[in-house]
Amino acid sequence: MLLKPVITEKSMTLAQTGQFTFGFSGGMSKTQIKTGIENLFKVKVVKVRTSRQNKAIVVLQPGQTIEYFELPKEKKKKL
């Protein structure tokens, strides 16, 4: 079982709405993806959508997030 975060401009935009994109090895079911994400990141998955390109969009319970999808906060420069 192989799950890895997909970090693109589109996936980062989706992450702000609680939807996280992952690549997975072929032949995995939605249940296997859900269980894998919950075990790896200690979150509660509400919904899993998959595509033919072996990508899954995972929806988490409100208020939960995955650290790989958080943007670093920019420091304000002093003038």
PDB file of C-alpha atoms in Angstrom, residues 1-70:
ATOM      1  CA  MET A   1       0.000   0.000   0.000  1.00  0.00           C
ATOM      2  CA  LEU A   2       1.516   3.278  -1.114  1.00  0.00           C
ATOM      3  CA  LEU A   3      -0.037   6.661  -0.306  1.00  0.00           C
ATOM      4  CA  LYS A   4       1.705   9.973  -0.914  1.00  0.00           C
ATOM      5  CA  PRO A   5       0.511  13.586  -0.815  1.00  0.00           C
ATOM      6  CA  VAL A   6       0.142  15.328  -4.178  1.00  0.00           C
ATOM      7  CA  ILE A   7       1.384  18.910  -3.835  1.00  0.00           C
ATOM      8  CA  THR A   8       0.267  21.138  -6.706  1.00  0.00           C
ATOM      9  CA  GLU A   9      -1.319  24.559  -6.948  1.00  0.00           C
ATOM     10  CA  LYS A  10      -4.742  22.963  -7.392  1.00  0.00           C
ATOM     11  CA  SER A  11      -4.297  20.520  -4.496  1.00  0.00           C
ATOM     12  CA  MET A  12      -3.189  23.328  -2.180  1.00  0.00           C
ATOM     13  CA  THR A  13      -6.320  25.305  -3.107  1.00  0.00           C
ATOM     14  CA  LEU A  14      -8.478  22.258  -2.354  1.00  0.00           C
ATOM     15  CA  ALA A  15      -6.663  21.744   0.961  1.00  0.00           C
ATOM     16  CA  GLN A  16      -7.905  25.125   2.159  1.00  0.00           C
ATOM     17  CA  THR A  17     -11.465  23.741   1.871  1.00  0.00           C
ATOM     18  CA  GLY A  18     -10.663  20.501   3.732  1.00  0.00           C
ATOM     19  CA  GLN A  19     -10.070  18.325   0.650  1.00  0.00           C
ATOM     20  CA  PHE A  20      -6.646  16.679   0.392  1.00  0.00           C
ATOM     21  CA  THR A  21      -5.167  14.997  -2.698  1.00  0.00           C
ATOM     22  CA  PHE A  22      -3.126  11.794  -2.516  1.00  0.00           C
ATOM     23  CA  GLY A  23      -1.506   9.513  -5.048  1.00  0.00           C
ATOM     24  CA  PHE A  24      -1.936   5.790  -4.441  1.00  0.00           C
ATOM     25  CA  SER A  25      -0.739   2.488  -5.847  1.00  0.00           C
ATOM     26  CA  GLY A  26      -3.061   0.825  -8.339  1.00  0.00           C
ATOM     27  CA  GLY A  27      -5.657  -1.639  -7.162  1.00  0.00           C
ATOM     28  CA  MET A  28      -6.489   0.063  -3.867  1.00  0.00           C
ATOM     29  CA  SER A  29     -10.135   0.405  -2.878  1.00  0.00           C
ATOM     30  CA  LYS A  30     -11.675   3.523  -1.337  1.00  0.00           C
ATOM     31  CA  THR A  31     -11.911   1.680   1.983  1.00  0.00           C
ATOM     32  CA  GLN A  32      -8.189   0.849   1.903  1.00  0.00           C
ATOM     33  CA  ILE A  33      -7.345   4.480   1.075  1.00  0.00           C
ATOM     34  CA  LYS A  34      -9.566   5.734   3.914  1.00  0.00           C
ATOM     35  CA  THR A  35      -8.012   3.339   6.432  1.00  0.00           C
ATOM     36  CA  GLY A  36      -4.486   4.182   5.279  1.00  0.00           C
ATOM     37  CA  ILE A  37      -5.010   7.957   5.588  1.00  0.00           C
ATOM     38  CA  GLU A  38      -6.639   7.606   9.018  1.00  0.00           C
ATOM     39  CA  ASN A  39      -3.758   5.449  10.308  1.00  0.00           C
ATOM     40  CA  LEU A  40      -0.935   7.536   8.801  1.00  0.00           C
ATOM     41  CA  PHE A  41      -2.170  11.004   9.745  1.00  0.00           C
ATOM     42  CA  LYS A  42      -4.443  10.296  12.761  1.00  0.00           C
ATOM     43  CA  VAL A  43      -7.468  12.051  11.216  1.00  0.00           C
ATOM     44  CA  LYS A  44     -11.095  11.062  10.530  1.00  0.00           C
ATOM     45  CA  VAL A  45     -11.937  10.674   6.818  1.00  0.00           C
ATOM     46  CA  VAL A  46     -15.514  11.516   5.808  1.00  0.00           C
ATOM     47  CA  LYS A  47     -15.366  10.857   2.051  1.00  0.00           C
ATOM     48  CA  VAL A  48     -12.976   9.498  -0.604  1.00  0.00           C
ATOM     49  CA  ARG A  49     -13.193  10.268  -4.343  1.00  0.00           C
ATOM     50  CA  THR A  50     -10.866   8.491  -6.773  1.00  0.00           C
ATOM     51  CA  SER A  51      -9.844   9.061 -10.384  1.00  0.00           C
ATOM     52  CA  ARG A  52      -8.359   6.833 -13.071  1.00  0.00           C
ATOM     53  CA  GLN A  53      -4.970   8.532 -12.660  1.00  0.00           C
ATOM     54  CA  ASN A  54      -4.520   6.844  -9.258  1.00  0.00           C
ATOM     55  CA  LYS A  55      -5.308  10.035  -7.367  1.00  0.00           C
ATOM     56  CA  ALA A  56      -7.716  10.278  -4.465  1.00  0.00           C
ATOM     57  CA  ILE A  57      -9.349  13.373  -2.997  1.00  0.00           C
ATOM     58  CA  VAL A  58     -10.009  12.823   0.697  1.00  0.00           C
ATOM     59  CA  VAL A  59     -12.471  14.933   2.696  1.00  0.00           C
ATOM     60  CA  LEU A  60     -11.799  15.200   6.436  1.00  0.00           C
ATOM     61  CA  GLN A  61     -14.071  16.072   9.325  1.00  0.00           C
ATOM     62  CA  PRO A  62     -14.400  19.838   9.832  1.00  0.00           C
ATOM     63  CA  GLY A  63     -11.534  21.323  11.831  1.00  0.00           C
ATOM     64  CA  GLN A  64      -9.021  18.616  10.930  1.00  0.00           C
ATOM     65  CA  THR A  65      -6.023  19.136   8.659  1.00  0.00           C
ATOM     66  CA  ILE A  66      -2.906  17.370   7.397  1.00  0.00           C
ATOM     67  CA  GLU A  67       0.403  19.137   8.034  1.00  0.00           C
ATOM     68  CA  TYR A  68       1.890  18.434   4.581  1.00  0.00           C
ATOM     69  CA  PHE A  69      -0.739  20.684   3.006  1.00  0.00           C
ATOM     70  CA  GLU A  70      -0.222  23.703   5.264  1.00  0.00           C
TER      71      GLU A  70
END
